[in-house]
Coordinates of C-alpha atoms in Angstrom, one line a residue:
M19 CA -179.5 -62.6 178.8
L20 CA -178.5 -59.0 177.7
G21 CA -179.2 -57.6 174.0
A22 CA -179.4 -59.7 171.0
A23 CA -177.5 -63.3 170.9
D24 CA -173.9 -62.9 168.4
E25 CA -173.2 -66.0 166.3
S26 CA -169.7 -67.6 167.4
S27 CA -168.3 -71.1 165.3
V28 CA -167.5 -74.0 167.3
R29 CA -163.4 -73.3 166.1
V30 CA -161.7 -76.5 165.8
A31 CA -157.9 -77.1 166.5
V32 CA -156.3 -80.7 165.5
R33 CA -153.5 -82.0 167.9
I34 CA -150.7 -84.4 166.3
R35 CA -149.3 -87.0 169.5
P36 CA -145.9 -87.7 169.0
Q37 CA -145.3 -91.4 168.1
L38 CA -145.1 -93.8 171.4
A39 CA -142.0 -95.9 172.0
K40 CA -144.0 -99.2 170.7
E41 CA -145.1 -98.0 167.5
K42 CA -141.4 -97.0 166.6
I43 CA -140.5 -100.5 167.2
E44 CA -143.2 -101.9 164.9
G45 CA -141.7 -100.0 162.6
C46 CA -145.2 -97.6 162.1
H47 CA -144.3 -94.7 159.6
I48 CA -145.6 -91.4 159.5
C49 CA -148.8 -90.4 157.6
T50 CA -149.7 -87.3 159.0
S51 CA -147.9 -83.7 157.8
V52 CA -148.5 -80.4 158.6
T53 CA -148.3 -77.0 156.4
P54 CA -145.9 -74.4 157.5
G55 CA -147.5 -70.8 158.6
E56 CA -151.1 -72.6 157.5
P57 CA -153.4 -74.5 159.7
Q58 CA -154.1 -77.3 157.6
V59 CA -152.7 -81.0 158.2
F60 CA -152.2 -83.4 155.3
L61 CA -153.1 -87.4 155.9
G62 CA -151.3 -89.4 153.7
K63 CA -150.7 -87.9 149.8
D64 CA -154.1 -86.3 148.8
K65 CA -156.7 -85.8 151.9
A66 CA -156.2 -81.6 153.1
F67 CA -158.2 -80.6 156.0
T68 CA -157.8 -76.5 157.4
F69 CA -159.2 -76.2 160.7
D70 CA -158.7 -73.3 162.8
Y71 CA -155.5 -74.2 164.5
V72 CA -153.1 -77.8 163.9
F73 CA -150.5 -78.5 166.7
D74 CA -148.1 -80.6 165.1
I75 CA -145.8 -83.2 167.0
D76 CA -143.3 -81.0 168.6
S77 CA -146.0 -78.9 170.3
Q78 CA -146.2 -77.5 173.8
Q79 CA -148.8 -77.9 176.1
E80 CA -148.5 -73.9 176.8
Q81 CA -148.8 -73.0 172.5
I82 CA -151.8 -74.8 172.6
Y83 CA -153.3 -73.1 176.0
T84 CA -151.8 -69.8 175.0
Q85 CA -153.6 -69.6 171.6
C86 CA -156.6 -71.9 171.9
I87 CA -157.9 -71.2 175.7
E88 CA -156.5 -68.0 177.4
K89 CA -159.0 -65.7 175.3
L90 CA -162.0 -68.3 176.6
I91 CA -161.1 -67.8 180.1
E92 CA -161.0 -63.7 179.9
G93 CA -164.1 -63.6 178.6
C94 CA -165.8 -65.5 181.8
F95 CA -165.3 -62.2 183.5
E96 CA -167.7 -61.0 180.8
G97 CA -170.5 -63.1 181.5
Y98 CA -170.3 -65.9 178.7
N99 CA -169.8 -69.6 178.8
A100 CA -166.9 -71.7 177.6
T101 CA -166.5 -75.3 176.0
V102 CA -163.7 -77.0 175.7
F103 CA -163.4 -80.5 174.6
A104 CA -161.6 -83.2 173.1
Y105 CA -161.9 -86.2 170.8
G106 CA -160.4 -88.7 169.4
Q107 CA -159.4 -92.2 169.0
T108 CA -158.1 -94.4 172.3
G109 CA -154.4 -93.3 173.0
A110 CA -154.5 -90.6 171.0
G111 CA -153.8 -88.1 174.0
K112 CA -156.9 -86.6 174.8
T113 CA -156.6 -87.0 178.7
Y114 CA -153.3 -85.4 178.6
T115 CA -153.9 -82.8 177.3
M116 CA -156.9 -81.6 178.4
G117 CA -154.7 -82.5 182.4
T118 CA -157.5 -84.8 183.9
G119 CA -154.9 -87.5 184.3
F120 CA -153.2 -86.5 187.1
D121 CA -149.2 -88.1 187.9
V122 CA -147.2 -87.6 190.6
N123 CA -144.1 -86.8 188.5
I124 CA -146.0 -84.7 186.1
M125 CA -143.6 -81.8 184.6
E126 CA -144.7 -78.1 185.1
E127 CA -144.7 -77.7 181.4
E128 CA -146.3 -80.7 181.1
Q129 CA -149.6 -79.2 183.1
G130 CA -152.7 -79.7 180.9
I131 CA -154.9 -77.6 179.8
I132 CA -157.3 -77.2 183.4
S133 CA -154.3 -76.7 185.6
R134 CA -153.5 -73.7 183.4
A135 CA -157.0 -72.7 183.1
V136 CA -157.3 -72.6 186.8
R137 CA -154.1 -70.8 187.6
H138 CA -155.6 -68.2 184.8
L139 CA -158.7 -67.7 186.7
F140 CA -157.3 -66.9 190.3
K141 CA -154.2 -64.7 188.8
S142 CA -157.2 -62.6 186.9
I143 CA -159.6 -62.3 190.2
D144 CA -156.8 -61.1 192.3
E145 CA -155.6 -58.8 189.5
K146 CA -159.0 -57.2 189.0
K147 CA -159.6 -57.0 192.7
T148 CA -156.3 -55.1 193.0
S149 CA -156.8 -53.0 190.1
A150 CA -160.2 -52.0 191.2
I151 CA -158.9 -50.7 194.7
K152 CA -156.2 -48.8 193.0
N153 CA -159.0 -46.6 191.1
G154 CA -160.6 -45.7 194.5
L155 CA -163.1 -48.3 193.3
P156 CA -165.2 -51.3 195.5
P157 CA -163.3 -54.8 194.6
P158 CA -165.7 -57.2 192.7
E159 CA -166.7 -59.5 194.1
F160 CA -166.2 -63.6 193.3
K161 CA -167.7 -67.1 194.2
V162 CA -166.3 -69.8 192.0
N163 CA -167.7 -73.4 192.5
A164 CA -166.9 -76.5 190.7
Q165 CA -168.8 -79.6 189.9
F166 CA -167.0 -83.1 188.5
L167 CA -169.4 -85.3 186.6
E168 CA -169.0 -88.6 185.2
L169 CA -170.8 -90.4 181.9
Y170 CA -170.0 -94.1 182.6
N171 CA -172.3 -96.5 180.7
E172 CA -175.1 -93.8 179.7
E173 CA -175.3 -93.3 184.1
V174 CA -174.0 -89.8 185.1
L175 CA -172.2 -90.1 188.5
D176 CA -170.9 -87.6 190.4
L177 CA -166.8 -88.2 190.9
F178 CA -167.0 -85.2 194.1
D179 CA -169.3 -87.7 196.1
T180 CA -167.3 -89.5 199.3
T181 CA -169.7 -91.5 199.8
R182 CA -170.8 -93.0 196.8
D183 CA -169.5 -96.6 196.8
I184 CA -167.2 -96.7 193.5
D185 CA -167.4 -100.6 193.1
A186 CA -171.5 -99.9 192.4
K187 CA -171.0 -98.4 189.6
N188 CA -174.4 -100.3 187.5
K189 CA -176.6 -98.4 190.3
K190 CA -179.1 -96.6 189.1
S191 CA -177.9 -92.8 189.3
N192 CA -180.0 -89.8 191.2
I193 CA -178.8 -87.4 189.2
R194 CA -181.3 -85.7 186.8
I195 CA -180.4 -83.3 184.4
H196 CA -183.1 -80.7 183.5
E197 CA -183.5 -77.5 180.8
D198 CA -184.3 -73.9 182.5
S199 CA -186.4 -71.9 180.5
T200 CA -184.0 -70.0 178.5
G201 CA -182.6 -73.4 177.6
G202 CA -179.3 -73.7 180.1
I203 CA -179.0 -76.9 180.9
Y204 CA -178.7 -77.7 184.9
T205 CA -178.6 -80.7 186.6
V206 CA -180.1 -82.0 190.9
G207 CA -178.0 -83.4 193.1
V208 CA -174.6 -82.9 192.1
T209 CA -171.8 -81.8 194.8
T210 CA -171.2 -78.5 194.2
R211 CA -167.6 -76.8 195.9
T212 CA -167.2 -73.8 196.8
V213 CA -163.1 -72.7 196.3
N214 CA -161.3 -69.4 196.9
T215 CA -158.0 -70.6 196.5
E216 CA -155.4 -71.8 193.3
P217 CA -154.5 -75.0 195.5
E218 CA -158.2 -75.6 196.5
M219 CA -159.3 -76.2 193.1
M220 CA -156.6 -78.4 192.0
Q221 CA -157.3 -80.8 195.0
C222 CA -160.7 -80.8 194.2
L223 CA -159.5 -82.0 190.8
K224 CA -157.1 -84.1 191.7
L225 CA -159.7 -86.2 194.3
G226 CA -162.6 -86.3 191.2
A227 CA -159.6 -87.5 188.6
L228 CA -158.6 -90.4 190.9
S229 CA -161.9 -91.5 191.1
R230 CA -162.4 -92.0 187.4
T231 CA -163.0 -95.1 186.0
T232 CA -159.9 -96.4 183.7
A233 CA -158.5 -99.5 182.7
S234 CA -155.7 -101.2 180.2
T235 CA -156.5 -102.3 176.8
Q236 CA -154.4 -103.5 173.7
M237 CA -154.5 -99.9 172.7
N238 CA -154.0 -98.0 175.9
V239 CA -152.3 -99.1 179.0
Q240 CA -154.4 -96.4 181.4
S241 CA -157.3 -96.0 179.4
S242 CA -160.8 -93.6 180.2
R243 CA -163.4 -95.7 180.1
S244 CA -166.0 -92.7 180.9
H245 CA -166.9 -89.2 179.5
A246 CA -165.5 -86.6 182.1
I247 CA -167.2 -83.1 182.5
F248 CA -165.3 -81.0 185.2
T249 CA -166.9 -77.6 185.1
I250 CA -166.2 -74.4 186.4
H251 CA -168.7 -71.9 187.9
V252 CA -168.2 -68.0 188.5
C253 CA -170.1 -65.0 189.5
Q254 CA -168.9 -62.4 189.6
T255 CA -170.7 -58.9 191.3
R256 CA -168.7 -55.7 190.1
V257 CA -169.2 -52.1 189.5
C258 CA -171.4 -51.3 186.3
P259 CA -168.8 -49.7 184.0
Q260 CA -168.9 -46.2 182.6
T261 CA -169.9 -46.5 179.0
D262 CA -168.7 -44.0 176.0
A263 CA -172.8 -43.0 175.7
E264 CA -172.5 -41.7 179.3
N265 CA -169.6 -39.7 179.1
A266 CA -170.2 -37.6 176.7
T267 CA -173.4 -36.6 178.2
D268 CA -173.3 -33.0 180.0
N269 CA -171.5 -33.2 183.1
K270 CA -173.7 -30.4 185.1
L271 CA -176.8 -33.4 185.0
I272 CA -174.4 -36.2 186.5
S273 CA -172.8 -33.8 188.6
E274 CA -176.0 -32.1 190.3
S275 CA -176.6 -36.2 191.3
S276 CA -174.8 -37.6 194.1
P277 CA -172.4 -39.8 193.1
M278 CA -173.6 -43.9 193.5
N279 CA -171.8 -46.7 192.4
E280 CA -174.3 -49.4 190.3
F281 CA -173.2 -53.0 190.0
E282 CA -174.5 -55.9 187.6
T283 CA -173.8 -59.8 188.7
L284 CA -172.6 -61.4 186.2
T285 CA -172.1 -65.5 186.0
A286 CA -170.6 -68.0 183.6
K287 CA -170.2 -71.7 183.7
F288 CA -166.3 -73.4 181.8
H289 CA -167.2 -76.8 180.5
F290 CA -163.8 -79.1 180.7
V291 CA -165.2 -82.4 178.4
D292 CA -162.8 -85.1 178.4
L293 CA -164.6 -87.7 176.1
A294 CA -163.5 -91.4 176.3
G295 CA -161.7 -92.8 173.1
S296 CA -163.4 -94.4 170.2
E297 CA -162.3 -97.3 170.1
R298 CA -163.0 -100.7 167.9
L299 CA -163.4 -103.7 169.7
K300 CA -161.5 -105.9 167.0
R301 CA -158.4 -103.2 168.0
T302 CA -158.6 -102.9 171.6
G303 CA -159.5 -107.4 172.0
A304 CA -162.1 -105.8 174.8
T305 CA -164.6 -108.4 176.2
G306 CA -167.0 -108.8 179.1
E307 CA -167.1 -105.7 181.2
R308 CA -164.5 -103.9 179.1
A309 CA -166.3 -104.2 175.5
K310 CA -169.5 -102.8 177.8
E311 CA -168.0 -100.1 178.5
G312 CA -166.5 -99.4 174.8
I313 CA -170.0 -100.2 173.1
S314 CA -171.7 -97.8 175.2
I315 CA -168.8 -94.9 174.7
N316 CA -169.0 -96.0 171.4
C317 CA -173.2 -94.9 171.2
G318 CA -172.6 -91.9 173.4
L319 CA -170.2 -90.6 170.4
L320 CA -172.4 -91.4 168.0
A321 CA -175.2 -89.0 169.3
L322 CA -172.6 -86.6 169.5
G323 CA -171.4 -86.9 166.4
N324 CA -175.5 -87.1 164.9
V325 CA -176.1 -83.8 166.7
I326 CA -172.9 -82.2 165.3
S327 CA -174.5 -83.8 161.8
A328 CA -177.7 -81.9 162.0
L329 CA -176.4 -78.7 163.6
G330 CA -173.4 -78.6 160.8
D331 CA -175.0 -79.3 157.8
K332 CA -176.8 -76.6 156.6
S333 CA -179.6 -78.8 154.9
K334 CA -180.7 -80.1 158.7
R335 CA -180.8 -77.1 160.6
A336 CA -184.2 -76.8 159.9
T337 CA -185.0 -80.3 161.2
H338 CA -185.0 -82.0 164.3
V339 CA -181.8 -81.8 166.7
P340 CA -180.9 -85.4 168.4
Y341 CA -179.5 -84.0 171.1
R342 CA -182.2 -86.1 173.7
D343 CA -180.6 -89.6 172.4
S344 CA -177.6 -89.4 175.1
K345 CA -176.9 -87.7 178.0
L346 CA -174.2 -86.5 177.2
T347 CA -175.7 -84.6 174.2
I348 CA -177.3 -83.6 176.4
L349 CA -175.1 -82.1 179.3
L350 CA -173.4 -80.6 175.9
Q351 CA -176.1 -78.8 174.6
D352 CA -175.2 -75.5 175.5
S353 CA -171.9 -75.6 174.5
L354 CA -173.2 -77.2 170.6
G355 CA -175.9 -74.6 169.2
G356 CA -176.4 -73.0 172.5
N357 CA -175.3 -70.5 174.3
S358 CA -171.0 -71.1 174.7
Q359 CA -168.1 -70.2 173.1
T360 CA -167.0 -74.1 172.1
I361 CA -163.5 -74.5 171.0
M362 CA -162.7 -78.5 170.1
I363 CA -159.3 -80.2 169.9
A364 CA -159.0 -83.4 168.2
C365 CA -156.1 -85.8 169.3
V366 CA -155.2 -88.2 166.5
S367 CA -152.4 -90.4 166.4
P368 CA -149.7 -89.9 163.0
S369 CA -149.3 -93.4 162.9
D370 CA -150.1 -95.7 159.6
R371 CA -152.0 -98.2 161.6
D372 CA -154.6 -95.8 162.7
F373 CA -154.7 -94.2 159.7
M374 CA -158.7 -95.1 159.3
E375 CA -158.9 -94.0 163.0
T376 CA -157.5 -90.6 162.1
L377 CA -159.1 -90.4 158.6
N378 CA -162.7 -90.6 161.0
T379 CA -161.4 -88.2 164.0
L380 CA -160.4 -85.4 161.3
K381 CA -164.1 -85.8 159.3
Y382 CA -165.5 -85.5 162.6
A383 CA -163.8 -83.1 163.8
N384 CA -164.0 -81.2 160.2
R385 CA -168.3 -80.8 160.0
A386 CA -168.1 -79.1 163.9
R387 CA -166.6 -76.3 162.4
N388 CA -169.8 -75.7 160.7
I389 CA -172.0 -75.2 164.3
K390 CA -173.4 -71.8 164.5
N391 CA -173.5 -71.3 168.5
K392 CA -175.6 -68.4 169.9
V393 CA -173.2 -66.4 172.7
M394 CA -175.3 -64.2 174.9
V395 CA -174.0 -62.7 178.2
N396 CA -175.4 -64.2 181.4
Q397 CA -176.1 -61.3 184.0
D398 CA -178.7 -61.1 186.4
R399 CA -182.6 -59.7 186.0
A400 CA -181.4 -56.5 188.3
S401 CA -178.7 -55.9 186.4
Q402 CA -180.5 -56.2 183.2
Q403 CA -183.2 -53.6 184.5
I404 CA -180.0 -51.0 185.7
N405 CA -178.7 -51.2 182.7
A406 CA -181.9 -50.4 181.1
L407 CA -182.6 -47.4 183.2
R408 CA -179.0 -46.7 183.1
S409 CA -179.1 -46.2 178.7
E410 CA -183.2 -44.5 179.3
I411 CA -181.2 -42.0 182.1
T412 CA -178.6 -41.3 178.8
R413 CA -180.9 -40.7 176.3
L414 CA -183.2 -38.0 178.5
Q415 CA -180.0 -36.7 179.2
M416 CA -179.1 -36.6 175.5
E417 CA -182.6 -35.4 175.0
L418 CA -182.5 -32.2 177.7
M419 CA -178.9 -31.4 176.0
E420 CA -180.8 -31.0 172.6
Y421 CA -183.4 -28.6 174.3
K422 CA -180.9 -26.5 176.2
T423 CA -179.0 -26.2 173.6
G424 CA -181.8 -25.4 171.1
K425 CA -181.8 -28.0 168.9
R426 CA -185.0 -29.3 169.6
I427 CA -188.8 -26.7 169.8
I428 CA -192.0 -26.9 171.0
D429 CA -194.4 -24.9 169.8
E430 CA -197.7 -23.3 170.8
E431 CA -199.5 -26.5 170.4
G432 CA -197.0 -28.7 171.6
V433 CA -195.6 -30.3 168.8
E434 CA -192.2 -31.2 169.4
S435 CA -189.7 -30.4 165.9
I436 CA -186.3 -29.3 164.5
N437 CA -185.2 -26.3 165.6
D438 CA -184.1 -25.2 161.5
M439 CA -182.3 -22.3 163.3
F440 CA -179.7 -24.9 165.2
H441 CA -179.1 -26.2 161.4
E442 CA -178.8 -23.1 160.0
N443 CA -176.3 -21.8 162.7
A444 CA -174.4 -25.6 162.8
M445 CA -174.0 -24.3 158.7
L446 CA -173.1 -21.2 158.9
Q447 CA -170.6 -22.2 161.6
T448 CA -169.2 -24.5 159.6
E449 CA -169.0 -22.2 156.8
N450 CA -167.5 -19.5 159.2
N451 CA -164.4 -22.3 159.9
N452 CA -163.9 -22.9 155.9
L453 CA -164.2 -19.0 155.2
R454 CA -161.1 -18.9 158.3
V455 CA -159.2 -21.4 156.4
R456 CA -159.2 -19.7 153.4
I457 CA -158.3 -16.7 154.6
K458 CA -154.8 -18.2 156.3
A459 CA -154.1 -20.1 153.0
M460 CA -155.2 -16.4 151.0
Q461 CA -153.0 -14.7 153.4
E462 CA -149.9 -16.8 152.7
T463 CA -150.5 -16.7 149.3
V464 CA -150.6 -13.2 149.7
D465 CA -147.2 -13.0 151.8
A466 CA -145.3 -15.7 149.9
L467 CA -146.0 -13.7 146.2
R468 CA -145.5 -10.1 148.0
A469 CA -141.9 -11.9 148.8
R470 CA -141.9 -12.8 145.8
I471 CA -142.4 -9.3 143.7
T472 CA -139.9 -7.9 146.2
Q473 CA -137.0 -10.6 145.1
L474 CA -138.1 -9.7 140.6
V475 CA -137.7 -5.8 141.4
S476 CA -134.7 -6.2 143.7
E477 CA -133.1 -8.6 141.0
Q478 CA -134.4 -6.2 138.4
A479 CA -132.5 -3.2 140.7
N480 CA -129.1 -5.0 140.7
Q481 CA -129.1 -6.2 136.4
V482 CA -129.2 -2.2 136.1
L483 CA -126.8 -1.3 138.1
A484 CA -124.2 -4.5 137.0
R485 CA -124.9 -2.7 133.9
A486 CA -124.1 0.7 135.5
G487 CA -121.2 -0.6 136.7
E488 CA -121.7 -0.2 140.3
G489 CA -122.7 -3.8 141.7
N490 CA -121.7 -3.8 144.9
E491 CA -122.8 -6.2 147.2
E492 CA -123.9 -3.7 150.0
I493 CA -126.4 -1.4 147.9
S494 CA -127.6 -4.8 146.3
N495 CA -128.5 -5.4 150.0
M496 CA -130.1 -2.3 151.2
I497 CA -132.1 -2.0 147.5
H498 CA -133.3 -5.2 148.6
S499 CA -134.5 -4.0 151.8
Y500 CA -136.0 -0.3 150.5
I501 CA -137.2 -2.6 148.2
K502 CA -139.4 -5.2 151.0
E503 CA -140.5 -2.0 152.9
I504 CA -141.8 0.1 150.2
E505 CA -143.7 -3.5 149.2
D506 CA -144.9 -4.3 152.7
L507 CA -145.8 0.0 153.0
R508 CA -147.6 -0.3 149.4
A509 CA -149.5 -3.1 151.3
K510 CA -150.2 -1.3 154.1
L511 CA -151.6 1.7 151.9
L512 CA -153.9 -0.5 150.6
E513 CA -155.5 -2.1 153.5
S514 CA -155.5 1.5 154.8
E515 CA -157.2 3.0 152.0
A516 CA -159.7 0.2 151.7
V517 CA -161.0 0.5 155.5
N518 CA -161.3 4.4 154.6
E519 CA -163.2 3.1 151.5
N520 CA -165.6 1.3 154.3
L521 CA -166.1 4.2 156.3
R522 CA -166.9 6.7 153.9
K523 CA -169.8 4.4 152.8
N524 CA -170.7 3.8 156.2
L525 CA -170.7 7.8 156.7
T526 CA -172.4 8.6 154.1
R527 CA -175.2 5.7 154.8
G528 CA -175.4 7.5 158.2
H529 CA -175.4 11.1 156.2
G530 CA -178.6 10.0 154.1
E531 CA -180.4 8.5 157.0
I532 CA -179.9 12.4 158.9
S533 CA -181.3 14.0 155.7
L534 CA -184.4 12.1 155.7
L535 CA -185.1 12.0 159.3
Q536 CA -184.6 16.0 159.1
C537 CA -187.4 15.8 156.2
L538 CA -189.8 13.7 158.4
L539 CA -189.6 16.5 161.1
S540 CA -190.0 19.7 158.6
F541 CA -192.7 18.0 157.1
L542 CA -194.0 17.4 161.2
A543 CA -194.1 21.0 161.9
Y544 CA -195.3 22.6 158.9
Y545 CA -198.2 20.3 159.0
T546 CA -198.7 21.5 162.6
V547 CA -198.3 25.1 161.8
F548 CA -200.7 24.8 159.1
R549 CA -203.3 22.5 160.9
Q550 CA -203.2 25.0 163.7
G551 CA -203.3 28.4 161.5
D552 CA -200.6 29.8 163.8
Y553 CA -198.1 31.1 161.9
R554 CA -196.3 32.4 164.4
N555 CA -196.2 29.1 166.4
Y556 CA -194.4 28.1 162.8
R557 CA -191.8 30.8 162.8
S558 CA -191.5 29.8 166.1
S559 CA -191.4 26.0 165.7
K560 CA -189.2 26.4 162.8
E561 CA -186.5 28.2 164.8
R562 CA -186.7 25.8 167.3
L563 CA -185.9 23.5 164.7
G564 CA -182.8 25.3 163.1
E565 CA -181.6 25.1 166.5
A566 CA -181.8 21.4 166.7
K567 CA -180.5 21.7 163.1
T568 CA -177.6 23.4 164.1
E569 CA -176.8 21.2 167.3
R570 CA -177.4 18.2 165.4
E571 CA -174.7 19.3 162.3
E572 CA -172.0 20.1 165.5
E573 CA -173.0 16.7 166.3
E574 CA -172.1 15.2 163.4
E575 CA -168.9 17.6 162.5
K576 CA -167.4 16.1 166.3
C577 CA -168.5 12.3 165.1
C578 CA -166.4 13.1 161.8
R579 CA -163.8 14.6 163.6
E580 CA -163.3 11.6 166.2
R581 CA -163.7 8.6 163.3
R582 CA -160.5 10.5 161.2

């Protein structure tokens, strides 16, 4: 895992199936209603529940997939695990929503979540490979595996195992469930099939779904008698994406080293869980083997409910979470409170005769909204080390650039410190920029004031001409142009006077420095002559000083003439 874990709540969607023909014939009334534009469902007149998504009777399969599942597939390419599981009473439409019940005459718009997710997965793989080739990068390598498990009477069965005796379902299974060092759950003894295309994946799904245990009850003609978990493993090896921090470093330092692509390996697993329906034996009329299956189903769902309650109740979060009470909860340990982006689809019936089952399902789903998962990227250790080294290189490059620009210095004792001159220079540059902006604004103000003065003077001259009876328009325009030219010349004159005054001050300062230099030379000459006692040397030195003085005066006059 890379970096710190991000908390992600389990999202819950409620889907209300249409009424069956049998329910309409028997005169069942609709007891559910949905608030338009809001994810809120009403049961009866006084019971309201709010979820992340609510889909009414007329909802379509594509709508559910687009709003709930599409982003989870995109997250798999970034190394995030995902889980989608359907919950509800028997006959509520879980298998239809998930798409694990294959029908020969099924239409494309009626395809379930799994079929659409598989199509989206392989389409995105092709797009990512094509995009990498267009950008001149090595295309990413993908390895996609699939597993299909069935949890029947608390025994884990492999639906991909063609050598399994389908009639011997009650025999002890050889599949074992283990937990790795990071808390992840994996199975041993399960058939894993490698697939490369969408048709291969759909064929695997179809073969596994046909091997699943189903039976007829009074509530459902083809009732699922087991929990099914279809898992897709995606392993991706791609070029490490460039971060913004690396782009901001010194390009010269990067260009000195030879370009070399760095690769990272990301893994992700996607669970599609079709839970068996909760049922009451009184309503299903199950006896014998069917009754035993129903008891096992309810035990697994009860254990799942206890886990959801323990994770969702804030007062119980510090206590033990009973994952080990059922194999179903062990297999879903990653999905509930673990490392997975999880969405629960609660399927309910709108008929009033299923009022209590619908109420229990909505309460069950409402508790699941309080579960917080710790979502992290699944990355191999080599990729983690590569990312750590890249971050260290980026930090060192930034530090080297700070030394080159003078921001950091090291004194004689080897102590590192921040250069005050760098900050002072930055402050002066900021102040200089602010002054530039102010000067520009003041120049615009001066121009505006000059135009305003010209206009006022022109209006005043026009008034004088009007009073004199000579208000000719051509004369007015001529006067306006003359006044404008006069104002421009006056501004230039003021500017020239200011420049002249600065030059005069500089010249005066230069004369003062020359006079001081002459005094120092005279003093040195007097001191030298009188110390040696030679008046002639003093006179000759005085004459040389006079000549030097004459040459300096000529140079000064020449400089003054050049400046003028």
